[in-house]
Amino acid sequence: MAETGFVAKEKINILLEALSKKFHVYVPTLEEEVVLFKIFDPEKTLCLTRPANLAPKAVIFPQGDALFTFDFHKDTEDPKKVSVELKENLEFAPTIIFGCRPCDAQGFRIYDRVYVEIDTPDPYYKGRRAKTTVMTLVCNAPFPGCFCTSVGRGPADKDGSDLIMTELEKGYFFEPITEKGKEILKESGFEDGSPYREEAKKAQEKVSSAVRKPFASVDGLPEKILSLFDNDQFWEREAAKCISCGACTYLCPTCYCFNITDEQVSRRGERIRSWDACMFFHFTLEASSHNPRPFKHQRLKNRVGHKFSYYPSKYAGTIACCGCGRCIRYCPVSVDISEIVAHAQGVQG
Amino acid sequence: MTLEMLREVVRNVLPQVDVVIGYRQGFDPLHATPCFITKPEQVDELIWNPLCVQNLCSYLPFLNKKVGVIVKGCDSRTIVQYMQEKLIRRENVKVIGIPCRGVISVNKVIRAVNHQVVEEVKFEGEKLVVRTSEGEKALPLSDVSPGKCQTCQLPTPLQADHLVGEPIQSDKPREKVFEDIREFEKKSLEERRKYWEKEFDRCIRCYACRNACPLCVCQDRCIAESRDPHWVSQRANLTEKFMFHMIHGLHLAGRCIGCGECERVCPMEIPVARIKKKIGMELKELFDYIPGINPDDTPPMYTFKVEEAKIKEHEL
């Protein structure tokens, strides 16, 4: 077996059709004007020319995941006795995420530390993650808002990917990173990639310097952000224009907070784990009606703080932002998290 | 109107208020972003051009301060609606009105340059000149403006304590305002159902449409997130998404001033303003009422008449 693979551009659909026989293959698909990760459908348009609007996180971390169903049964002999029947499904299909970007793949590494690499792993996330192969497309140009190099990452980073693919003049060069990636290369549809290795290397190196650098480094950043915790004036200024919606968090490849609700009709229902967003008032609303973060500047502080201070303090300095720029690009009022970080770095003292 | 005229007005208004809300350049050449000016030295950050898309009035009900705000013609209807609903104290707001010749739809510009990264934007008369790695492209503003500008009836703000520049009269025919809705309604019911199912399927319920809406004043108390009453669940399915958008539309019946913010901010590019516009059209036909025009009006859903000219209730 060849160590690397190559697929001509015109044969990508043939490859995806072949992979679809064994896997659920999610590809960036053009839906009207928006690019979303959808199950591969040869009738639809595959879009590899720009990052998807929505990170592929929903493939492994669905927006509304039914953890289990419940069904209450009354004892016909003694109606006071009620039993509950629970059913969960932890069988997950082999899945491929094809054509996500390095930032998207790195998002899963941010989740892994929280959901897998702990004493009590999350069975739903862990199950799907184990069954999913991430085939990442190296970026060939930065996109508006991108700043991956500022957070110590890059447009050809391998972290979180099982296999990376690089667009060349005539096709895509595939390079396995993990065992799962090597397995994929055994599937039909790949030519030997070794003649293209040099061309791919050059293409990968080219982009990095073109990415904008809103701040020079993340050295000392977790401490700096934490030192501003009580500086309400700073956060009020940065959050003044924020409208406190959830677009930034829902589009983000690293936001993983969730809500749990029981959605019941009559005696049956489901326990749903759904995406939550720290920008919402309800995020920290307590049953007592007290809310420790009633103001939007406190919530924006949490979003920035979590990514650039609390998470790295807990996980060996890893910044929980991959610089994909989606929160900047699609923010209704162009709140720019990279600018907030730069401003924080500029605060004296 | 020149930018310097605007900055001069803002400099004069600033001492009378706690903050002036205007626009500055955003993260790239294609985006403006709201700026909150509290110091005279910030005034030079102000910009004014067709990138200035946001409806800045939306912040007013939440600011318990004296505020100066820059408004376009369409935005000014927000002020009127707030006055009707007593959501602002008009004396606490200094309205800096600008007669507006139209803004851009960022999404339309991005499509027009085939999603190439925009490196520079220039405004030359009625054209937007956009530079990408493939060179310069001149786009007529009328091709890349949002629908609301293409049928704009109110280029000059209805409310303005300071009007910067000469008033402009609309040159757009009034009868075309609802033309797109009438056109859409020629589709069969089944076609429209399919259309909306496809559109709403993309909704991620980020509530950007709701939070950007100047008249969605429930905000943190929205029924879409309430558990009691429990009208909308957390299931990520089409039914729930549909339900939320119907709630949004109906709560704006007779109140939506058509600023189009809901649609502009949607990260999934769902044409949600069309729902509100359709309801607005029905309200216009039923009550002969246009929201956000006269501060002394009562929105039709806020009142009750025993006899309505166009509702034949008694004949039932």
XYZ file of C-alpha atoms in Angstrom:
665
model
C 0.000 0.000 0.000
C 1.177 3.490 -0.842
C 1.956 5.771 2.083
C 0.166 8.705 0.511
C -2.644 9.022 -1.966
C -3.714 11.172 -4.880
C -7.113 11.708 -6.437
C -7.640 13.722 -9.612
C -10.126 16.561 -9.234
C -12.591 15.049 -11.666
C -12.541 11.792 -9.699
C -13.424 13.206 -6.285
C -17.076 12.278 -6.635
C -16.117 8.710 -7.573
C -14.039 8.515 -4.393
C -16.885 9.910 -2.299
C -19.358 7.482 -3.822
C -17.027 4.592 -3.021
C -16.526 5.783 0.569
C -20.284 6.259 0.966
C -20.760 2.508 0.598
C -19.011 1.939 3.928
C -19.362 5.231 5.773
C -21.731 8.095 6.397
C -19.717 10.675 4.480
C -20.302 14.308 5.436
C -19.038 16.778 2.853
C -19.204 20.577 2.567
C -22.347 20.981 0.483
C -23.751 24.076 -1.135
C -27.237 24.697 0.237
C -28.551 27.771 -1.580
C -25.662 30.201 -0.892
C -24.504 28.571 2.330
C -21.955 25.767 2.772
C -22.974 23.107 5.288
C -21.725 19.625 6.129
C -24.303 17.228 4.714
C -24.296 13.538 3.834
C -22.673 13.236 0.393
C -25.222 13.442 -2.377
C -23.891 13.346 -5.960
C -26.894 15.459 -7.002
C -25.764 18.330 -4.805
C -22.803 20.667 -5.221
C -19.661 19.821 -3.293
C -17.961 23.050 -2.209
C -14.271 22.821 -1.362
C -13.371 26.378 -2.354
C -14.315 28.111 0.890
C -14.711 27.112 4.543
C -18.204 25.939 5.503
C -20.414 28.525 7.207
C -21.004 26.123 10.060
C -18.174 24.075 11.580
C -18.742 20.295 11.210
C -19.069 19.879 14.967
C -22.677 18.680 14.686
C -21.494 15.420 13.118
C -19.949 14.374 16.433
C -21.753 16.765 18.755
C -25.294 17.132 17.336
C -27.244 20.305 17.998
C -30.155 18.426 19.562
C -29.021 14.948 20.534
C -31.622 12.562 21.994
C -29.575 10.872 24.740
C -32.351 8.436 25.532
C -36.097 8.063 25.274
C -38.370 7.501 28.240
C -41.812 5.984 28.428
C -43.910 5.908 31.591
C -46.098 2.856 32.123
C -48.912 2.641 34.628
C -49.498 -0.670 36.319
C -52.993 -1.701 35.165
C -53.607 -3.526 38.460
C -52.397 -0.694 40.651
C -52.477 2.668 38.804
C -50.456 4.328 41.553
C -47.466 2.279 40.487
C -45.633 3.850 37.583
C -42.574 2.398 35.941
C -40.366 4.093 33.408
C -38.767 2.445 30.438
C -35.517 3.974 29.210
C -33.898 3.318 25.854
C -30.618 4.666 24.677
C -28.752 4.166 21.466
C -24.987 4.033 21.696
C -24.468 2.367 18.352
C -22.843 4.828 15.992
C -22.234 4.332 12.289
C -18.762 4.596 10.758
C -18.549 8.184 9.593
C -16.221 10.418 7.597
C -15.978 14.183 7.761
C -14.510 15.075 4.393
C -13.081 18.461 3.477
C -13.278 20.271 6.778
C -10.498 22.784 7.464
C -7.607 22.361 9.938
C -9.342 24.742 12.361
C -12.485 22.597 12.263
C -10.486 19.444 12.970
C -8.633 21.117 15.834
C -12.007 21.906 17.355
C -12.482 18.199 18.011
C -9.193 18.144 19.930
C -10.572 20.901 22.171
C -13.622 18.707 22.835
C -11.588 15.508 23.326
C -9.932 16.896 26.457
C -13.311 17.676 27.959
C -15.400 14.742 26.778
C -12.961 11.846 26.293
C -9.675 12.329 28.121
C -11.239 12.365 31.585
C -12.200 9.777 34.197
C -15.835 9.655 33.128
C -15.888 10.095 29.372
C -19.047 11.148 27.627
C -20.283 7.984 25.876
C -22.154 9.816 23.127
C -19.291 12.075 22.084
C -16.672 9.396 22.617
C -18.658 6.831 20.632
C -19.139 9.077 17.640
C -15.600 10.437 17.761
C -14.123 6.921 17.750
C -16.178 6.006 14.688
C -15.390 9.188 12.785
C -12.482 9.734 10.430
C -11.592 13.371 9.850
C -10.262 14.105 6.356
C -9.066 17.686 6.430
C -8.454 19.999 3.500
C -5.404 22.231 3.932
C -6.323 25.883 3.332
C -4.840 27.416 0.212
C -5.747 30.991 1.171
C -6.941 32.792 4.277
C -10.574 33.833 4.485
C -11.890 37.158 5.875
C -11.598 37.123 9.647
C -9.209 34.133 9.845
C -6.384 34.438 12.374
C -5.217 30.860 13.006
C -1.521 31.739 13.072
C -2.087 34.185 15.943
C -3.371 31.407 18.200
C -0.353 29.245 17.472
C -1.983 27.180 14.750
C -1.801 27.181 10.991
C -3.572 26.543 7.705
C -1.875 23.144 7.295
C -1.970 21.937 10.914
C -2.528 18.231 11.420
C -3.867 18.246 14.972
C -7.294 16.611 15.178
C -7.180 15.251 11.626
C -6.832 11.597 10.635
C -5.749 12.485 7.164
C -4.945 15.759 5.474
C -5.523 16.574 1.838
C -3.817 19.289 -0.123
C -5.227 20.817 -3.269
C -2.746 20.652 -6.137
C -3.101 21.788 -9.694
C -4.677 18.583 -10.960
C -6.007 16.924 -7.870
C -5.741 16.315 -4.147
C -2.799 14.831 -2.275
C -3.769 12.703 0.748
C -1.456 12.203 3.688
C -2.490 9.979 6.612
C -1.864 11.254 10.126
C -3.382 8.459 12.213
C -4.089 4.752 11.860
C -7.672 5.627 10.913
C -6.282 7.784 8.132
C -4.079 4.951 6.875
C -7.099 2.675 6.756
C -8.940 5.115 4.519
C -6.083 5.082 2.010
C -6.660 1.342 1.592
C -10.080 2.051 0.106
C -10.449 2.056 -3.652
C -10.167 5.332 -5.499
C -6.670 6.478 -4.457
C -3.653 6.580 -6.749
C -0.148 6.494 -5.319
C 0.595 9.967 -3.961
C 4.383 9.837 -3.804
C 5.012 11.730 -7.103
C 3.067 14.688 -5.658
C 4.740 14.912 -2.256
C 7.001 17.865 -3.075
C 4.266 19.878 -4.758
C 2.049 19.328 -1.706
C 4.778 20.423 0.689
C 5.224 23.693 -1.184
C 1.486 24.342 -1.272
C 1.226 23.765 2.482
C 3.993 26.209 3.309
C 2.695 28.966 1.068
C -0.402 30.126 2.957
C 0.828 30.589 6.495
C 2.349 34.049 6.005
C -0.785 35.373 4.290
C -2.955 34.955 7.393
C -3.581 38.227 9.223
C -1.974 38.656 12.632
C -4.219 40.710 14.919
C -1.951 39.878 17.854
C 1.612 38.637 17.845
C 1.523 35.824 20.369
C -0.486 34.139 23.100
C 2.334 34.257 25.641
C 0.997 35.274 29.029
C -2.494 35.688 27.591
C -4.387 33.440 30.061
C -2.970 35.455 32.963
C -3.611 38.749 31.213
C -7.268 37.961 30.481
C -7.779 36.748 34.044
C -6.249 39.936 35.413
C -9.034 41.850 33.646
C -11.761 39.776 35.290
C -12.955 42.587 37.530
C -12.378 45.325 34.990
C -16.053 45.893 34.108
C -15.220 49.038 32.206
C -13.042 47.090 29.776
C -15.665 44.423 29.137
C -18.528 46.902 28.892
C -16.620 48.780 26.230
C -15.813 45.630 24.253
C -19.358 44.283 24.556
C -21.223 47.535 23.881
C -22.220 46.560 20.345
C -22.791 42.839 21.045
C -26.453 41.882 20.618
C -26.083 38.769 22.784
C -27.228 36.256 20.161
C -25.757 32.793 19.759
C -24.381 33.037 16.216
C -20.750 33.140 17.376
C -21.034 30.126 19.651
C -23.146 27.979 17.352
C -20.835 28.540 14.378
C -17.718 28.010 16.489
C -15.756 24.762 16.086
C -14.616 24.865 19.721
C -17.739 25.909 21.656
C -19.068 22.808 23.385
C -21.464 23.970 26.107
C -24.829 22.272 26.209
C -28.210 22.292 27.829
C -30.187 19.247 28.924
C -33.970 19.184 28.702
C -36.693 16.573 28.841
C -39.019 17.037 25.922
C -42.152 15.130 26.734
C -45.521 14.704 25.079
C -48.057 12.754 27.092
C -46.213 9.832 28.759
C -43.349 9.597 26.263
C -40.393 11.805 25.655
C -36.710 12.238 25.051
C -33.888 13.661 27.063
C -32.224 16.092 24.675
C -28.753 17.469 24.874
C -28.763 20.668 22.843
C -26.181 23.304 22.088
C -26.222 26.166 24.530
C -24.541 29.531 24.227
C -22.923 31.534 26.991
C -24.085 34.687 25.215
C -27.686 33.940 26.172
C -29.203 35.342 29.352
C -30.589 31.895 30.202
C -27.172 30.233 30.117
C -26.490 30.885 33.783
C -30.027 31.567 34.941
C -30.501 29.599 38.136
C -33.686 27.935 39.391
C -33.842 30.510 42.159
C -34.113 33.165 39.396
C -30.719 34.537 40.367
C -28.440 35.058 37.398
C -24.718 35.490 38.028
C -24.259 36.880 34.504
C -27.253 39.118 33.898
C -25.342 41.591 31.692
C -24.052 40.963 28.210
C -20.541 42.202 29.017
C -20.265 39.468 31.649
C -21.288 36.908 29.089
C -18.883 38.131 26.424
C -16.171 38.112 29.099
C -16.980 34.472 29.665
C -16.707 33.615 25.990
C -13.328 35.299 25.637
C -12.208 34.130 29.061
C -13.109 30.506 28.458
C -11.194 30.341 25.201
C -8.160 32.388 26.130
C -7.785 31.924 29.874
C -9.822 29.295 31.732
C -9.430 26.481 29.217
C -5.686 26.976 28.689
C -5.182 27.194 32.469
C -6.771 23.785 32.790
C -5.361 22.067 29.720
C -1.634 22.775 29.537
C -1.840 26.148 27.878
C -3.954 25.085 24.905
C -5.905 28.085 23.619
C -9.493 27.001 22.966
C -9.819 29.112 19.840
C -8.566 27.905 16.462
C -8.823 31.278 14.773
C -11.301 30.105 12.125
C -12.817 33.596 12.128
C -16.439 32.465 11.807
C -17.574 34.419 14.863
C -16.100 37.538 13.280
C -17.321 36.882 9.742
C -20.913 36.151 10.620
C -21.427 38.375 13.660
C -24.450 40.621 13.053
C -22.467 43.622 14.291
C -18.911 42.468 13.498
C -17.738 41.880 17.064
C -14.123 40.814 16.541
C -12.774 38.436 19.183
C -9.230 38.870 17.883
C -9.555 42.616 18.385
C -10.805 42.090 21.941
C -7.764 39.923 22.669
C -5.471 42.543 21.159
C -7.152 45.237 23.260
C -6.737 43.078 26.374
C -3.048 42.716 25.638
C -2.814 46.479 25.337
C -4.303 47.203 28.768
C -1.529 48.462 31.009
C -0.891 46.969 34.417
C -23.363 65.419 2.823
C -19.753 64.968 3.732
C -18.224 62.856 6.445
C -16.762 66.008 7.988
C -20.273 67.474 8.354
C -21.347 64.353 10.221
C -18.319 64.413 12.499
C -18.958 68.087 13.254
C -22.551 67.345 14.282
C -21.391 64.455 16.460
C -18.789 66.676 18.114
C -21.562 69.155 18.942
C -23.979 66.499 20.205
C -21.422 64.613 22.314
C -21.342 67.066 25.258
C -25.143 66.802 25.571
C -25.232 63.003 25.819
C -23.418 60.092 27.481
C -22.673 58.264 24.254
C -23.115 58.653 20.508
C -23.654 55.476 18.484
C -22.276 55.574 14.964
C -20.290 53.442 12.550
C -16.599 52.738 12.147
C -14.672 50.426 9.823
C -14.907 46.783 10.839
C -12.531 43.844 10.570
C -12.247 43.929 6.774
C -12.861 46.405 3.941
C -16.438 45.180 3.447
C -17.748 45.506 6.986
C -18.692 48.498 9.082
C -19.290 47.983 12.777
C -21.196 50.014 15.367
C -19.035 52.258 17.527
C -19.915 53.829 20.837
C -18.354 57.259 21.098
C -17.831 58.757 24.514
C -14.736 60.888 23.912
C -14.146 63.646 21.319
C -10.986 61.934 20.036
C -13.081 58.922 18.959
C -15.121 61.068 16.564
C -12.482 60.703 13.850
C -13.152 56.957 13.760
C -16.627 57.621 12.377
C -17.392 56.583 8.832
C -20.433 57.074 6.653
C -20.902 55.084 3.436
C -23.098 52.276 2.051
C -21.345 49.762 4.350
C -23.194 51.313 7.310
C -25.910 48.692 7.338
C -26.815 48.070 10.974
C -29.910 49.623 12.538
C -28.288 51.375 15.480
C -31.621 52.250 17.094
C -31.869 48.665 18.349
C -29.592 49.510 21.282
C -31.784 52.347 22.565
C -34.322 50.515 24.767
C -31.462 48.864 26.666
C -29.411 51.976 27.352
C -30.522 53.843 30.396
C -28.591 56.910 29.307
C -28.738 59.981 27.162
C -27.814 58.726 23.726
C -27.022 60.264 20.375
C -27.685 57.896 17.514
C -27.029 58.009 13.791
C -30.091 56.935 11.827
C -30.921 56.343 8.208
C -34.425 56.881 6.825
C -35.502 53.286 7.386
C -33.985 53.191 10.868
C -35.918 56.300 11.866
C -39.162 54.318 11.788
C -37.728 52.374 14.738
C -37.650 55.593 16.753
C -41.283 56.275 15.858
C -42.309 52.752 16.827
C -40.403 53.032 20.128
C -42.258 56.268 20.820
C -45.603 54.585 20.131
C -44.741 51.706 22.437
C -43.097 53.957 25.025
C -39.871 52.008 24.848
C -37.652 55.083 24.857
C -37.859 58.491 26.403
C -37.588 60.601 23.296
C -36.051 63.503 25.228
C -33.123 61.246 26.158
C -32.308 60.526 22.520
C -30.571 62.885 20.121
C -31.348 61.600 16.672
C -28.688 62.403 14.095
C -30.465 61.695 10.834
C -28.768 61.123 7.527
C -30.666 61.147 4.225
C -29.557 57.829 2.753
C -29.139 56.756 -0.861
C -29.025 53.080 0.020
C -26.692 50.608 1.659
C -25.176 47.365 0.436
C -26.031 43.790 1.161
C -22.690 42.293 2.199
C -23.873 38.877 1.037
C -24.763 40.198 -2.411
C -21.340 41.810 -2.790
C -19.611 38.608 -1.714
C -21.631 36.659 -4.281
C -20.910 39.243 -6.974
C -17.165 38.666 -6.519
C -17.667 34.913 -6.307
C -16.555 34.703 -2.665
C -13.089 36.070 -3.403
C -11.499 37.869 -0.465
C -12.250 41.592 -0.731
C -9.049 43.615 -0.408
C -10.396 47.108 -0.953
C -13.733 48.853 -1.379
C -14.233 52.262 -3.003
C -17.388 54.240 -3.615
C -17.579 55.995 -6.938
C -20.923 57.690 -7.506
C -23.592 55.037 -7.849
C -21.006 52.280 -7.988
C -19.134 50.165 -5.514
C -15.640 49.301 -6.740
C -14.356 46.129 -5.137
C -10.796 44.863 -5.468
C -9.991 41.167 -5.062
C -6.981 39.097 -6.101
C -8.678 38.840 -9.506
C -8.705 42.604 -9.990
C -11.203 45.429 -9.621
C -14.888 45.047 -10.249
C -17.395 47.907 -10.382
C -20.786 46.907 -8.998
C -23.802 49.207 -9.471
C -25.149 49.876 -5.967
C -28.641 49.005 -7.151
C -27.448 45.464 -7.954
C -25.950 44.827 -4.532
C -28.359 46.682 -2.269
C -30.817 44.827 -0.043
C -34.450 44.552 -1.105
C -35.536 47.277 1.304
C -33.365 49.859 -0.485
C -34.684 48.871 -3.884
C -38.189 49.944 -2.901
C -37.236 52.552 -0.261
C -39.954 55.109 0.368
C -38.184 56.937 3.179
C -34.613 57.910 2.322
C -34.847 60.847 4.730
C -35.333 60.128 8.440
C -38.789 60.920 9.838
C -37.289 61.813 13.181
C -34.125 63.859 13.379
C -32.914 66.376 15.898
C -30.044 67.065 13.529
C -30.373 66.324 9.847
C -26.965 65.986 8.223
C -27.303 66.839 4.550
C -30.217 67.823 2.334
C -33.447 65.792 2.454
C -33.908 63.311 -0.399
C -37.249 62.373 -1.947
C -37.866 58.740 -2.793
C -37.743 57.984 -6.505
C -39.024 54.435 -6.041
C -42.664 53.725 -6.965
C -44.814 53.004 -3.930
C -46.803 50.283 -5.674
C -43.649 48.181 -6.036
C -43.054 47.875 -2.285
C -44.878 44.549 -1.964
C -44.229 43.362 -5.502
C -41.824 40.608 -4.399
C -44.405 39.195 -1.993
C -47.151 39.228 -4.629
C -44.787 37.516 -7.022
C -43.914 34.875 -4.430
C -47.581 34.248 -3.721
C -48.131 33.179 -7.300
C -46.454 29.923 -6.314
C -48.761 27.146 -5.239
C -49.261 26.436 -1.563
C -47.288 23.234 -1.972
C -44.380 25.069 -3.635
C -44.322 27.639 -0.861
C -44.392 24.945 1.801
C -41.447 23.210 0.170
C -39.614 26.507 -0.150
C -39.968 27.356 3.524
C -39.144 23.860 4.694
C -35.908 24.016 2.745
C -35.073 27.466 4.055
C -35.951 26.852 7.708
C -34.142 23.538 7.697
C -30.891 25.539 7.776
C -31.933 27.495 10.877
C -29.602 26.869 13.808
C -31.734 28.848 16.255
C -28.896 31.160 17.162
C -31.561 33.856 17.582
C -29.484 36.437 15.727
C -32.688 37.440 13.888
C -34.486 37.967 17.155
C -31.715 39.779 18.946
C -30.969 42.055 16.006
C -34.650 42.914 15.655
C -35.261 46.371 17.116
C -38.858 45.463 17.951
C -38.170 42.064 19.519
C -38.284 43.658 22.903
C -38.952 40.571 25.041
C -35.325 39.490 24.437
C -34.391 37.577 27.605
C -38.019 36.617 28.222
C -38.668 35.165 24.765
C -41.311 32.472 24.611
C -39.064 30.503 22.246
C -36.804 29.671 25.181
C -39.312 29.608 27.985
C -39.872 26.236 29.680
C -43.135 27.332 31.205
C -45.109 27.855 29.053
C -43.335 25.306 26.903
C -44.279 26.201 23.348
C -41.008 25.388 21.636
C -38.756 22.489 22.585
C -35.002 22.150 22.271
C -35.340 19.538 19.551
C -33.355 20.634 16.515
C -36.063 19.786 14.022
C -37.983 21.620 11.348
C -41.217 21.853 13.360
C -39.550 23.746 16.181
C -37.625 26.013 13.823
C -40.799 26.769 11.900
C -42.660 27.485 15.115
C -40.044 29.947 16.309
C -40.114 31.902 13.063
C -43.905 32.026 13.067
C -43.814 33.384 16.624
C -41.264 35.990 15.588
C -43.372 37.026 12.613
C -46.675 37.196 14.450
C -45.302 39.114 17.416
C -44.224 41.764 14.926
C -47.590 42.057 13.206
C -48.290 45.753 12.819
C -45.002 46.595 14.557
C -42.334 45.514 12.064
C -40.844 48.630 10.515
C -39.105 46.691 7.772
C -35.477 47.455 8.578
C -34.574 43.923 7.431
C -32.084 43.363 10.242
C -33.481 39.855 10.909
C -32.598 38.761 7.412
C -29.333 40.646 7.138
C -27.850 39.026 10.242
C -28.874 35.424 9.532
C -25.674 33.364 9.299
C -27.634 30.764 7.323
C -28.963 33.356 4.855
C -32.607 32.469 5.433
C -34.931 35.141 3.960
C -36.782 35.586 7.249
C -37.771 39.198 6.538
C -40.122 37.906 3.858
C -42.372 36.452 6.589
C -42.617 39.819 8.303
C -43.123 41.637 5.033
C -45.999 39.344 4.121
C -47.657 40.032 7.462
C -46.980 43.740 6.955
C -48.702 43.566 3.585
C -51.755 41.893 5.114
C -51.888 44.539 7.836
C -51.643 47.272 5.242
C -54.545 45.818 3.293
C -56.659 45.043 6.359
C -56.111 48.161 8.445
C -54.560 50.529 5.905
C -51.722 50.908 8.383
C -47.966 51.254 7.968
C -45.934 50.871 11.185
C -43.410 53.403 12.379
C -44.654 56.501 10.574
C -46.588 58.590 13.088
C -45.619 58.664 16.794
C -49.244 59.278 17.811
C -50.601 56.161 16.097
C -51.606 53.069 18.033
C -50.479 49.840 16.342
C -53.584 47.951 15.143
C -52.852 44.919 17.320
C -52.603 47.178 20.377
C -56.183 48.322 20.076
C -59.691 47.152 19.316
C -62.538 48.562 17.310
C -66.024 47.086 17.410
C -66.412 47.731 13.710
C -63.457 47.296 11.379
C -63.950 48.507 7.824
C -62.498 45.376 6.278
C -63.369 42.694 8.808
C -66.875 41.389 8.209
C -67.200 39.677 11.562
C -70.896 40.379 12.047
C -71.854 38.782 8.798
C -70.579 35.394 9.915
